[in-house]
Coordinates of C-alpha atoms in Angstrom, one line a residue:
Chain A
M6 CA 17.3 64.8 146.1
G7 CA 17.3 65.0 150.0
S8 CA 19.9 62.5 150.9
L9 CA 22.0 63.9 147.9
L10 CA 21.7 67.3 149.7
R11 CA 23.2 65.8 152.9
I12 CA 26.1 64.2 151.5
A13 CA 26.8 66.9 148.9
P14 CA 28.2 69.6 151.2
L15 CA 30.5 67.3 152.9
P16 CA 33.4 67.1 150.1
F17 CA 32.8 70.9 149.1
V18 CA 32.4 72.7 152.4
A19 CA 35.4 70.5 153.9
A20 CA 38.0 71.0 151.3
P21 CA 39.0 74.3 151.3
R22 CA 42.7 73.3 150.2
A23 CA 41.9 70.9 147.5
G24 CA 43.7 73.1 145.0
R25 CA 46.8 72.2 146.5
L26 CA 46.7 68.6 145.1
V27 CA 45.9 70.0 141.8
E28 CA 48.9 72.3 142.1
R29 CA 51.0 69.2 143.0
N30 CA 49.5 67.5 139.9
I31 CA 50.5 70.3 137.6
L32 CA 54.1 70.2 139.2
V33 CA 54.3 66.6 138.1
Y34 CA 52.8 66.8 134.7
R35 CA 54.8 70.1 133.7
R36 CA 57.7 67.6 133.0
I37 CA 55.9 64.7 131.4
W38 CA 53.2 66.6 129.3
L39 CA 53.9 64.3 126.4
V40 CA 52.0 61.7 128.5
L41 CA 48.9 64.0 128.5
V42 CA 48.9 64.2 124.8
S43 CA 48.2 60.6 124.0
G44 CA 44.7 60.8 125.6
F45 CA 43.6 63.0 123.0
F46 CA 44.5 60.9 119.8
E47 CA 42.4 57.9 120.6
P48 CA 39.1 59.5 120.0
L49 CA 40.3 61.4 117.1
F50 CA 41.2 58.3 115.4
Y51 CA 38.1 56.8 116.0
L52 CA 36.3 59.9 114.5
L53 CA 38.5 59.8 111.6
G54 CA 38.2 56.0 111.1
I55 CA 34.6 55.5 112.1
G56 CA 33.0 58.7 111.7
F57 CA 34.3 59.8 108.2
G58 CA 35.4 56.0 106.8
I59 CA 32.5 54.1 108.0
G60 CA 30.3 57.3 107.8
S61 CA 30.9 57.3 104.0
L62 CA 28.9 54.1 103.8
V63 CA 26.4 55.3 106.2
G64 CA 25.4 58.5 104.6
T65 CA 23.0 60.6 107.1
V66 CA 21.5 59.5 110.5
P67 CA 18.4 61.4 111.9
G68 CA 19.3 63.9 114.5
L69 CA 17.8 64.3 117.8
E70 CA 15.1 66.4 116.2
G71 CA 14.7 64.5 113.2
Q72 CA 16.8 66.4 111.0
A73 CA 19.4 64.6 108.6
L74 CA 22.9 64.7 110.1
S75 CA 26.1 63.5 108.6
Y76 CA 27.4 60.4 110.4
A77 CA 30.5 62.1 111.3
A78 CA 28.7 64.9 113.1
F79 CA 26.4 62.4 114.7
V80 CA 29.7 60.5 116.1
A81 CA 31.8 63.4 116.9
P82 CA 30.1 64.7 119.9
A83 CA 30.1 61.2 121.3
M84 CA 34.1 61.1 120.8
M85 CA 34.1 64.3 122.8
A86 CA 32.3 62.7 125.7
S87 CA 34.4 59.7 125.7
S88 CA 37.6 61.6 125.7
A89 CA 36.4 63.5 128.7
M90 CA 35.6 60.2 130.2
N91 CA 38.9 58.7 129.2
G92 CA 41.0 61.6 130.3
A93 CA 39.3 61.6 133.8
I94 CA 39.5 57.8 134.1
Y95 CA 43.3 57.6 133.6
D96 CA 44.0 59.8 136.3
S97 CA 41.6 58.8 138.9
T98 CA 42.1 55.2 138.6
F99 CA 45.7 54.0 137.7
N100 CA 47.6 57.3 139.1
V101 CA 45.5 57.4 142.1
F102 CA 46.0 53.6 142.8
F103 CA 49.8 54.0 142.9
K104 CA 49.6 57.2 145.0
L105 CA 47.3 55.6 147.5
N106 CA 49.0 52.2 147.8
Y107 CA 52.5 52.5 146.9
D108 CA 53.9 56.2 146.9
K109 CA 52.1 57.0 150.0
V110 CA 51.6 60.4 148.8
Y111 CA 48.2 60.7 150.6
D112 CA 49.8 59.6 153.8
A113 CA 52.2 62.6 153.5
V114 CA 49.1 64.9 152.7
L115 CA 47.0 63.8 155.6
A116 CA 50.0 64.7 158.1
T117 CA 49.4 68.4 156.8
P118 CA 46.1 70.4 157.6
L119 CA 44.6 68.8 154.5
G120 CA 41.7 66.3 155.1
P121 CA 40.4 63.2 153.1
A122 CA 38.0 65.6 151.6
D123 CA 40.6 67.7 150.3
V124 CA 42.5 64.8 148.8
A125 CA 39.2 63.5 147.1
V126 CA 38.1 66.9 145.5
G127 CA 41.6 67.8 144.7
E128 CA 42.3 64.6 142.8
V129 CA 38.8 64.6 141.1
A130 CA 39.5 68.3 140.4
W131 CA 42.6 67.6 138.6
A132 CA 41.4 64.4 136.8
L133 CA 38.3 66.6 135.5
M134 CA 40.9 69.0 134.3
R135 CA 42.6 66.4 132.3
G136 CA 39.3 65.2 130.8
S137 CA 38.5 68.9 129.9
L138 CA 41.7 69.5 128.2
Y139 CA 40.9 66.7 125.8
A140 CA 37.4 68.1 125.3
V141 CA 39.0 71.6 124.3
G142 CA 41.2 69.8 121.8
F143 CA 38.5 67.6 120.3
L144 CA 36.2 70.7 120.0
S145 CA 38.6 72.5 118.3
V146 CA 39.0 69.6 115.9
M147 CA 35.4 69.4 115.4
I148 CA 34.9 73.0 114.5
A149 CA 37.8 72.9 112.0
L150 CA 36.3 69.7 110.3
G151 CA 32.8 71.6 110.1
L152 CA 31.2 69.1 112.6
V153 CA 29.5 71.7 114.8
S154 CA 26.2 73.1 113.6
S155 CA 25.0 75.2 116.6
P156 CA 26.5 78.0 118.6
W157 CA 25.3 76.2 121.6
A158 CA 28.3 74.3 121.1
V159 CA 30.2 76.6 123.5
L160 CA 28.5 74.9 126.2
A161 CA 29.7 71.6 124.9
L162 CA 32.8 72.6 126.8
P163 CA 31.2 72.8 130.4
A164 CA 29.3 69.8 129.5
A165 CA 32.3 67.8 129.0
M166 CA 33.8 69.0 132.1
L167 CA 30.6 67.6 133.9
V168 CA 31.2 64.3 132.1
G169 CA 35.0 64.4 133.3
F170 CA 33.8 65.1 137.0
T171 CA 31.3 62.2 136.8
F172 CA 33.6 59.8 135.7
A173 CA 36.6 61.1 137.7
A174 CA 34.8 60.7 141.0
L175 CA 33.1 57.3 140.0
G176 CA 36.6 56.1 138.9
M177 CA 38.5 57.1 142.2
A178 CA 35.6 55.6 144.2
A179 CA 36.3 52.3 142.2
T180 CA 39.8 52.6 142.9
S181 CA 39.4 53.0 146.6
F182 CA 38.1 49.4 146.7
M183 CA 40.8 47.8 144.4
R184 CA 43.4 45.7 146.1
T185 CA 45.8 44.6 143.3
V186 CA 46.8 46.0 139.9
Q187 CA 44.8 43.1 138.2
D188 CA 41.6 44.7 139.5
F189 CA 42.1 47.2 136.9
D190 CA 40.9 44.8 134.2
L191 CA 37.5 45.7 135.5
I192 CA 37.8 49.2 134.8
F193 CA 38.2 48.2 130.9
L194 CA 35.4 45.6 131.3
V195 CA 33.0 48.6 132.3
T196 CA 34.7 51.6 130.2
L197 CA 35.0 49.7 126.8
P198 CA 31.1 48.6 126.7
L199 CA 30.2 52.0 127.8
F200 CA 32.3 53.5 125.0
L201 CA 30.9 51.1 122.3
F202 CA 27.2 51.0 123.5
S203 CA 26.1 54.5 124.9
G204 CA 24.6 55.6 121.8
T205 CA 28.1 56.7 120.6
F206 CA 27.9 55.0 116.9
Y207 CA 24.1 54.5 116.7
P208 CA 21.1 56.2 118.2
L209 CA 19.3 54.9 121.3
S210 CA 16.3 53.7 118.9
A211 CA 18.5 51.0 117.5
Y212 CA 17.8 49.2 120.8
P213 CA 14.8 47.1 121.6
P214 CA 12.9 48.9 124.5
E215 CA 14.1 47.1 127.3
L216 CA 17.6 47.6 126.3
Q217 CA 17.2 51.2 125.8
L218 CA 16.3 51.7 129.4
A219 CA 19.3 49.9 130.5
V220 CA 21.6 52.0 128.2
Q221 CA 19.7 55.3 129.7
L222 CA 20.9 54.4 133.1
T223 CA 24.6 54.5 132.2
P224 CA 26.5 57.9 132.8
L225 CA 28.2 58.0 129.2
Y226 CA 24.9 57.8 127.5
H227 CA 24.0 60.9 129.3
G228 CA 27.2 62.6 128.6
V229 CA 26.7 61.7 124.9
D230 CA 23.3 62.8 124.8
L231 CA 24.1 66.2 126.5
I232 CA 27.1 67.2 124.2
R233 CA 25.4 65.8 121.1
G234 CA 22.4 68.1 121.9
L235 CA 24.4 71.2 122.3
T236 CA 26.7 70.6 119.0
T237 CA 23.9 69.8 116.9
G238 CA 21.6 72.4 118.1
A239 CA 18.7 70.1 119.3
L240 CA 17.9 71.5 122.7
G241 CA 15.3 70.2 125.1
P242 CA 14.6 69.7 128.7
G243 CA 16.2 66.4 128.3
L244 CA 19.5 67.9 128.4
L245 CA 18.9 69.3 131.9
V246 CA 18.0 65.8 132.9
D247 CA 21.4 64.4 131.6
A248 CA 23.3 67.4 133.3
A249 CA 21.6 66.5 136.7
Y250 CA 22.1 62.9 136.3
L251 CA 25.7 63.2 135.8
A252 CA 26.2 65.8 138.7
A253 CA 24.3 63.5 141.0
L254 CA 26.5 60.5 140.1
G255 CA 29.8 62.5 140.5
L256 CA 28.6 63.9 144.0
V257 CA 27.8 60.4 145.2
G258 CA 31.3 59.2 143.9
L259 CA 32.9 62.1 145.6
A260 CA 31.2 61.4 149.0
I261 CA 32.2 57.7 148.7
V262 CA 35.8 58.7 147.9
S263 CA 36.1 60.9 150.9
R264 CA 34.7 58.4 153.2
R265 CA 37.0 55.5 152.0
L266 CA 39.9 57.6 152.2
E267 CA 39.4 58.3 155.6
K268 CA 38.8 54.4 156.5
L269 CA 41.8 53.5 154.5
L270 CA 44.4 56.0 155.9
L271 CA 43.1 57.3 159.0
K272 CA 43.2 54.2 161.1
Chain B
M19 CA 57.1 79.7 169.1
T20 CA 54.9 79.3 171.8
S21 CA 55.5 82.0 174.3
V22 CA 56.5 81.1 177.8
P23 CA 53.7 82.0 180.3
T24 CA 54.8 83.0 183.8
G25 CA 52.7 80.6 185.7
P26 CA 53.0 76.8 185.6
I27 CA 53.5 75.7 181.9
D28 CA 50.6 74.0 180.3
P29 CA 51.9 70.7 178.8
L30 CA 52.3 70.8 174.9
I31 CA 50.7 67.0 174.9
Q32 CA 48.7 65.8 177.8
A33 CA 47.4 62.2 177.5
R34 CA 45.3 60.4 180.1
G35 CA 44.1 56.8 179.7
L36 CA 44.9 57.1 176.1
T37 CA 43.7 53.8 174.4
K38 CA 43.9 52.6 170.7
R39 CA 42.2 49.4 169.8
F40 CA 42.3 47.7 166.4
P41 CA 40.0 44.9 165.7
A42 CA 42.6 42.5 166.6
I43 CA 44.8 44.0 169.2
T44 CA 45.0 46.8 171.8
A45 CA 47.9 48.5 170.5
V46 CA 47.9 51.4 173.4
D47 CA 46.5 50.4 176.6
A48 CA 45.4 53.4 178.8
I49 CA 48.7 55.3 178.9
D50 CA 49.4 58.6 180.7
F51 CA 52.0 61.0 179.9
D52 CA 52.7 64.7 179.6
V53 CA 55.3 66.5 177.3
A54 CA 56.1 70.1 178.4
P55 CA 57.1 72.8 175.9
G56 CA 60.7 72.6 174.7
E57 CA 61.3 69.3 175.9
S58 CA 62.6 66.4 174.1
F59 CA 60.7 63.3 174.8
G60 CA 61.2 59.7 173.7
F61 CA 59.0 56.6 173.4
L62 CA 61.2 53.4 173.7
G63 CA 60.0 50.1 173.2
P64 CA 60.5 46.9 171.3
N65 CA 58.5 46.4 168.1
G66 CA 54.8 46.3 168.6
A67 CA 55.0 48.1 171.9
G68 CA 52.5 50.7 170.7
K69 CA 55.0 53.4 170.0
T70 CA 54.0 54.3 166.3
S71 CA 50.0 53.7 167.3
T72 CA 50.8 56.8 169.9
M73 CA 52.5 58.7 167.5
R74 CA 49.7 58.8 164.9
M75 CA 47.1 59.6 167.5
I76 CA 49.4 62.7 168.5
G77 CA 49.7 63.7 165.0
C78 CA 45.8 63.5 164.3
V79 CA 45.8 60.9 161.9
S80 CA 44.6 58.0 163.9
P81 CA 41.2 58.5 166.1
I82 CA 41.8 57.6 169.7
T83 CA 39.7 54.7 171.0
A84 CA 39.4 55.8 174.7
G85 CA 40.9 58.2 177.2
S86 CA 41.8 61.7 176.4
L87 CA 44.6 63.4 174.3
R88 CA 45.2 67.1 174.1
V89 CA 47.8 68.5 171.7
F90 CA 48.6 72.3 172.1
G91 CA 45.5 72.3 174.4
L92 CA 43.2 71.2 171.4
D93 CA 41.2 68.1 171.0
P94 CA 42.6 66.2 167.9
T95 CA 39.1 64.7 167.2
A96 CA 37.6 68.5 166.7
D97 CA 40.9 70.3 165.8
G98 CA 42.8 68.1 163.7
P99 CA 43.6 70.4 160.9
R100 CA 44.6 73.2 163.5
I101 CA 46.9 70.8 165.3
R102 CA 48.4 69.4 162.3
A103 CA 49.4 73.1 161.0
R104 CA 51.7 73.5 163.9
L105 CA 53.2 70.1 163.7
G106 CA 56.1 68.5 161.8
V107 CA 56.0 64.7 161.2
V108 CA 58.9 62.3 160.3
P109 CA 57.1 58.9 159.9
Q110 CA 58.6 55.7 160.2
S111 CA 58.9 55.1 156.5
D112 CA 59.6 58.0 154.2
T113 CA 56.5 59.2 152.4
L114 CA 58.4 61.4 150.0
D115 CA 56.8 62.5 146.6
L116 CA 58.8 60.1 144.1
E117 CA 57.2 62.3 141.2
L118 CA 58.7 65.5 142.4
T119 CA 62.4 66.7 142.8
V120 CA 63.9 67.2 146.0
R121 CA 63.1 71.0 146.2
E122 CA 59.6 70.4 144.7
N123 CA 59.0 68.2 147.7
L124 CA 59.6 71.0 150.1
V125 CA 57.7 73.7 148.3
I126 CA 54.5 71.8 147.6
Y127 CA 54.7 70.7 151.2
G128 CA 54.7 74.1 152.1
R129 CA 51.9 75.0 150.0
Y130 CA 50.0 72.2 151.8
F131 CA 50.6 74.3 154.9
D132 CA 49.0 77.5 153.1
L133 CA 52.6 79.2 152.6
S134 CA 52.7 81.5 149.6
R135 CA 54.9 80.2 146.8
G136 CA 57.5 82.9 147.5
E137 CA 57.7 82.1 151.3
A138 CA 57.6 78.2 150.6
G139 CA 60.5 78.7 148.0
R140 CA 62.5 80.8 150.4
R141 CA 62.1 78.1 153.3
A142 CA 62.9 75.3 151.0
G143 CA 66.2 76.9 150.2
E144 CA 67.2 77.2 153.7
L145 CA 66.3 73.7 154.6
L146 CA 68.1 72.3 151.8
E147 CA 71.1 74.1 153.2
F148 CA 70.2 73.0 156.8
V149 CA 70.1 69.4 156.0
Q150 CA 73.0 69.7 153.5
L151 CA 71.1 68.7 150.4
A152 CA 71.4 72.0 148.5
E153 CA 73.4 70.7 145.6
R154 CA 70.9 68.0 145.2
S155 CA 67.8 70.2 145.0
G156 CA 66.8 69.5 141.3
D157 CA 67.3 65.8 141.6
K158 CA 64.6 63.3 141.8
V159 CA 64.2 61.4 145.3
E160 CA 64.4 58.0 143.8
P161 CA 68.4 57.9 143.5
L162 CA 68.9 59.7 146.8
S163 CA 70.6 57.4 149.7
G164 CA 68.7 56.3 152.7
G165 CA 70.4 59.1 155.1
M166 CA 69.5 61.7 152.2
R167 CA 65.9 60.8 152.1
R168 CA 65.8 60.8 155.8
R169 CA 67.3 64.4 156.0
L170 CA 64.7 65.5 153.3
T171 CA 62.0 64.1 155.4
I172 CA 63.1 65.9 158.4
A173 CA 63.5 69.3 156.1
R174 CA 60.0 68.6 154.8
A175 CA 58.6 68.4 158.4
L176 CA 60.3 71.9 159.0
I177 CA 58.6 73.7 156.3
N178 CA 56.0 75.0 158.4
E179 CA 58.3 75.9 161.3
P180 CA 56.5 73.5 163.7
D181 CA 56.1 73.8 167.4
L182 CA 56.2 70.1 167.8
L183 CA 58.3 67.8 165.7
L184 CA 57.2 64.1 165.9
L185 CA 60.0 61.7 164.9
D186 CA 59.0 57.8 164.4
E187 CA 62.5 55.9 164.3
P188 CA 64.4 58.9 162.7
T189 CA 67.6 56.9 162.2
T190 CA 66.6 53.5 161.7
G191 CA 68.5 52.0 158.9
L192 CA 71.0 54.9 158.7
D193 CA 74.9 54.4 158.5
P194 CA 76.7 55.8 161.6
Q195 CA 77.6 59.1 159.7
A196 CA 74.1 59.8 159.0
R197 CA 73.0 59.2 162.3
H198 CA 75.2 61.6 163.8
L199 CA 74.7 64.1 161.4
L200 CA 71.0 63.9 161.8
W201 CA 71.5 63.8 165.7
E202 CA 73.3 66.9 165.3
R203 CA 70.6 68.6 163.2
L204 CA 68.0 67.5 165.8
Y205 CA 70.1 69.0 168.7
R206 CA 70.2 72.3 166.9
L207 CA 66.3 72.4 166.6
K208 CA 65.8 71.5 170.2
Q209 CA 68.5 74.6 171.1
R210 CA 65.8 76.7 169.1
G211 CA 63.1 75.8 171.4
V212 CA 61.4 73.1 169.2
T213 CA 59.8 70.3 171.1
L214 CA 60.9 66.9 169.9
V215 CA 58.9 63.7 170.5
L216 CA 60.7 60.7 169.1
T217 CA 60.4 56.8 169.1
T218 CA 63.4 54.8 168.8
H219 CA 64.9 51.5 169.8
Y220 CA 68.4 52.7 169.7
M221 CA 69.2 53.2 173.4
D222 CA 72.4 55.6 172.4
E223 CA 69.8 57.8 170.6
A224 CA 67.4 58.2 173.3
E225 CA 70.4 58.9 175.7
Q226 CA 71.8 61.5 173.1
L227 CA 68.5 63.3 172.5
C228 CA 65.9 62.5 175.2
D229 CA 65.6 64.8 178.3
R230 CA 63.0 62.4 179.5
L231 CA 61.5 59.1 178.1
V232 CA 59.0 56.3 178.8
I233 CA 59.7 52.8 178.1
M234 CA 56.8 51.0 176.6
D235 CA 56.1 47.3 176.6
K236 CA 53.0 45.4 175.3
A237 CA 51.1 49.0 174.9
R238 CA 51.7 50.0 178.6
I239 CA 54.3 52.3 179.8
V240 CA 56.5 50.2 182.2
A241 CA 58.9 53.1 183.1
E242 CA 59.4 56.9 182.9
G243 CA 62.1 59.2 183.8
S244 CA 65.3 60.8 182.4
P245 CA 68.0 58.4 181.0
R246 CA 70.3 58.8 184.1
E247 CA 67.2 58.4 186.3
L248 CA 66.2 55.0 184.7
I249 CA 69.7 53.6 184.7
E250 CA 70.2 54.5 188.4
R251 CA 66.7 53.0 189.1
Y252 CA 66.8 49.9 187.1
A253 CA 70.5 49.1 186.6
T254 CA 73.7 49.5 188.5
R255 CA 76.4 51.9 187.7
E256 CA 78.6 49.3 186.0
V257 CA 78.3 45.9 184.4
L258 CA 80.9 43.4 184.5
E259 CA 80.8 41.1 181.6
L260 CA 82.4 37.7 181.7
R261 CA 83.1 35.2 178.9
F262 CA 83.9 31.7 179.6
S263 CA 85.1 28.8 177.7
E264 CA 82.7 26.2 176.5
A265 CA 83.6 23.6 179.0
D266 CA 83.4 26.2 181.8
R267 CA 79.7 27.1 180.7
E268 CA 78.6 23.8 180.6
A269 CA 80.1 23.5 184.3
L270 CA 78.1 26.5 185.3
G271 CA 75.0 25.3 183.7
T272 CA 74.9 28.5 181.4
G273 CA 75.4 26.9 178.1
P274 CA 73.2 27.6 175.3
G275 CA 71.0 24.6 176.1
A276 CA 70.1 26.0 179.6
D277 CA 66.6 27.2 180.4
P278 CA 66.3 30.7 180.0
A279 CA 64.3 30.8 183.0
D280 CA 67.0 29.7 185.1
R281 CA 69.6 32.2 183.9
V282 CA 68.6 35.1 185.8
A283 CA 69.5 35.1 189.5
S284 CA 69.5 38.0 192.0
G285 CA 72.2 37.9 194.5
D286 CA 70.0 39.9 197.0
D287 CA 67.6 37.3 198.0
R288 CA 69.9 34.2 198.0
A289 CA 73.1 34.9 199.5
A290 CA 74.2 31.5 200.6
P291 CA 77.4 30.7 199.4
G292 CA 78.3 27.1 198.6
E293 CA 80.6 24.7 196.5
S294 CA 78.2 21.9 195.4
R295 CA 78.8 22.1 191.7
H296 CA 77.0 19.1 190.8
D297 CA 73.5 19.5 192.0
G298 CA 72.3 19.6 188.4
R299 CA 70.5 23.1 188.7
G300 CA 71.8 25.6 186.6
D301 CA 70.5 28.7 188.7
G302 CA 71.5 27.1 191.8
R303 CA 75.1 26.8 190.5
L304 CA 75.2 30.2 188.9
D305 CA 74.0 31.8 192.3
E306 CA 76.6 30.0 194.3
R307 CA 79.4 31.0 192.1
F308 CA 78.8 34.5 191.7
A309 CA 76.9 35.2 195.2
G310 CA 77.5 38.3 196.9
L311 CA 79.6 39.7 193.9
A312 CA 77.0 41.7 192.2
E313 CA 73.3 42.9 192.9
R314 CA 72.1 40.7 190.0
V315 CA 73.6 38.4 187.9
E316 CA 72.2 37.5 184.4
A317 CA 73.4 34.5 182.2
L318 CA 73.5 34.9 178.5
P319 CA 74.1 32.1 176.1
D320 CA 77.6 33.8 175.4
R321 CA 78.2 35.5 178.6
I322 CA 77.3 36.5 182.0
L323 CA 76.7 39.6 183.2
L324 CA 77.2 40.9 186.7
Y325 CA 75.3 44.3 187.6
T326 CA 77.5 45.9 190.2
A327 CA 78.5 49.5 191.5
D328 CA 82.2 48.5 190.9
G329 CA 82.9 46.4 188.0
E330 CA 86.8 46.1 188.6
A331 CA 86.3 45.1 192.4
A332 CA 83.7 42.3 191.2
A333 CA 86.4 41.2 188.4
V334 CA 88.8 40.7 191.2
A335 CA 86.6 38.9 193.4
V336 CA 85.6 36.4 190.5
H337 CA 89.4 35.6 190.0
E338 CA 89.7 35.1 193.8
R339 CA 87.0 32.4 193.6
G340 CA 89.1 30.8 191.0
L341 CA 86.8 31.4 188.3
L342 CA 88.8 32.0 185.2
P343 CA 87.0 33.8 182.4
E344 CA 88.2 34.0 179.0
S345 CA 87.7 37.8 178.8
V346 CA 86.4 40.2 181.2
L347 CA 84.8 43.8 180.4
V348 CA 83.8 46.6 182.7
R349 CA 81.4 49.2 181.4
R350 CA 79.2 51.5 182.4
S351 CA 75.5 50.5 182.3
S352 CA 73.5 52.1 179.8
L353 CA 69.9 52.4 178.9
E354 CA 70.2 49.2 177.0
D355 CA 70.5 47.5 180.1
V356 CA 67.3 49.0 181.6
F357 CA 65.3 48.5 178.5
L358 CA 66.2 44.9 178.3
R359 CA 65.5 44.3 182.0
L360 CA 62.2 46.0 181.7
T361 CA 61.0 44.4 178.2
G362 CA 62.8 41.3 178.3
R363 CA 65.5 39.7 175.9
T364 CA 62.8 37.8 174.1
L365 CA 62.8 38.6 170.2
V366 CA 59.9 40.5 169.0
D367 CA 59.0 40.7 165.4

């Protein structure tokens, strides 16, 4: 935690104008809002196909506190976490890559009083907003379909924002190391297994112990665990660990982004 | 605007021993210069001379390696955001936001400078008028011509009403109409008291816009002064350009095959006239044929330049010596002559 406290203030204290970048992105997406909608449907289709379709064969699964849970109610919070991840990843990888390397958006921005930390925080904030937007939509669908069984589910929204933040920061950090468009294949190579294996479609207990440990190191696992705990009402100190882990990873990512931008653009 | 103090005016930019090193090269090698408020100051030089690196350091987007740099009396290392708040920057290649419209480009740029939305919108409207782009305000940037994009970039650089405008090759690649429109707009800014610092390799641009300039070559400053001073110091008042037929050029030893090192001869230090045409040494023959006619003689593959105070008189003298050029041109010497003399004619990529 000590080293975290040293790097964490950098992006936050040094980024008073980060909101301007968000404003810029809102201007852009005001015209192409349809692009935003697509990210909402993917997890919804998975919920319908697997949660309800496969779920009709599965029946119930044990919830986090041992209570019987319909399979759809088990899968839905995982899809919500995934949609937050996807929304954040879309923006912080492809879009950032083109703004950084082709459109030279950040070169223009850095000629103003804004600095690299403002750009880092601004872009991550926008990406997490996009992820949160999907989470709001998805949570509404879950409520409508009767897949929410606890009032704690209202906290699933900030939890999804946290997931968005973590993946936005990590995605942008990874993007800052990419040289060609082909490198983006690596992103899929990471996000697809995360989506499939992070306790999304079956509980962690399905894995042998040593694999369980590996899964517990992935950020999406903690996102799924956190949101599932809140929507099913299975609260415990483990949820705080989830949140802390996600926040820590996000801050590390943000610090990396800020330094990388400085190295790449302020030569 | 900066208020004018009563005492000696502090320079707006002051560089001492300013150096920029990259892992492979030294881009700027210990240069000194001052730019006064309200002045229009130019960096001239061939590609790779260090002009852009210098501009980026002034713009606080490139840390200095050594020496000192003060902009508005502030240190770019410590006060980058405060300095940039008062700068307008026109980079070498346009960095317009292709996802936004013409007008949005200006408004959001104003927001980066902490202008209120209303103020940014008001200034955007005025600036679009100023650069004659008002009717394109709702268009995307992509379909704009090069000249329009350049004008938009300049408008964008003015959104914060800067005290200092940095222009890196503002008119490169533009057609003459677009260049003249830009020059006229920049002149109007200068009249309003905006300090201009520009880089260019167009000599006419430097003569049009710069009160004072430095010529850079290989990371160093090789000359400094007003355009007129530089011409007086490094060139003559007039230049006589002579073109000879192929056969005559061969006889003079200045054909395209001649060694470039032999092509420049100075009339001052070798004044002996002679008629020996067949000594086989190009510079010798060149010297002898034009000795005493000009302060300096330069043979190019296609023509011979005589740097002299009186081009007409030199042309007459050339004829009197029995030399019959195919064409004769007398012109005033320009900054281009100074530039080529100081930085050489070798192509730099």
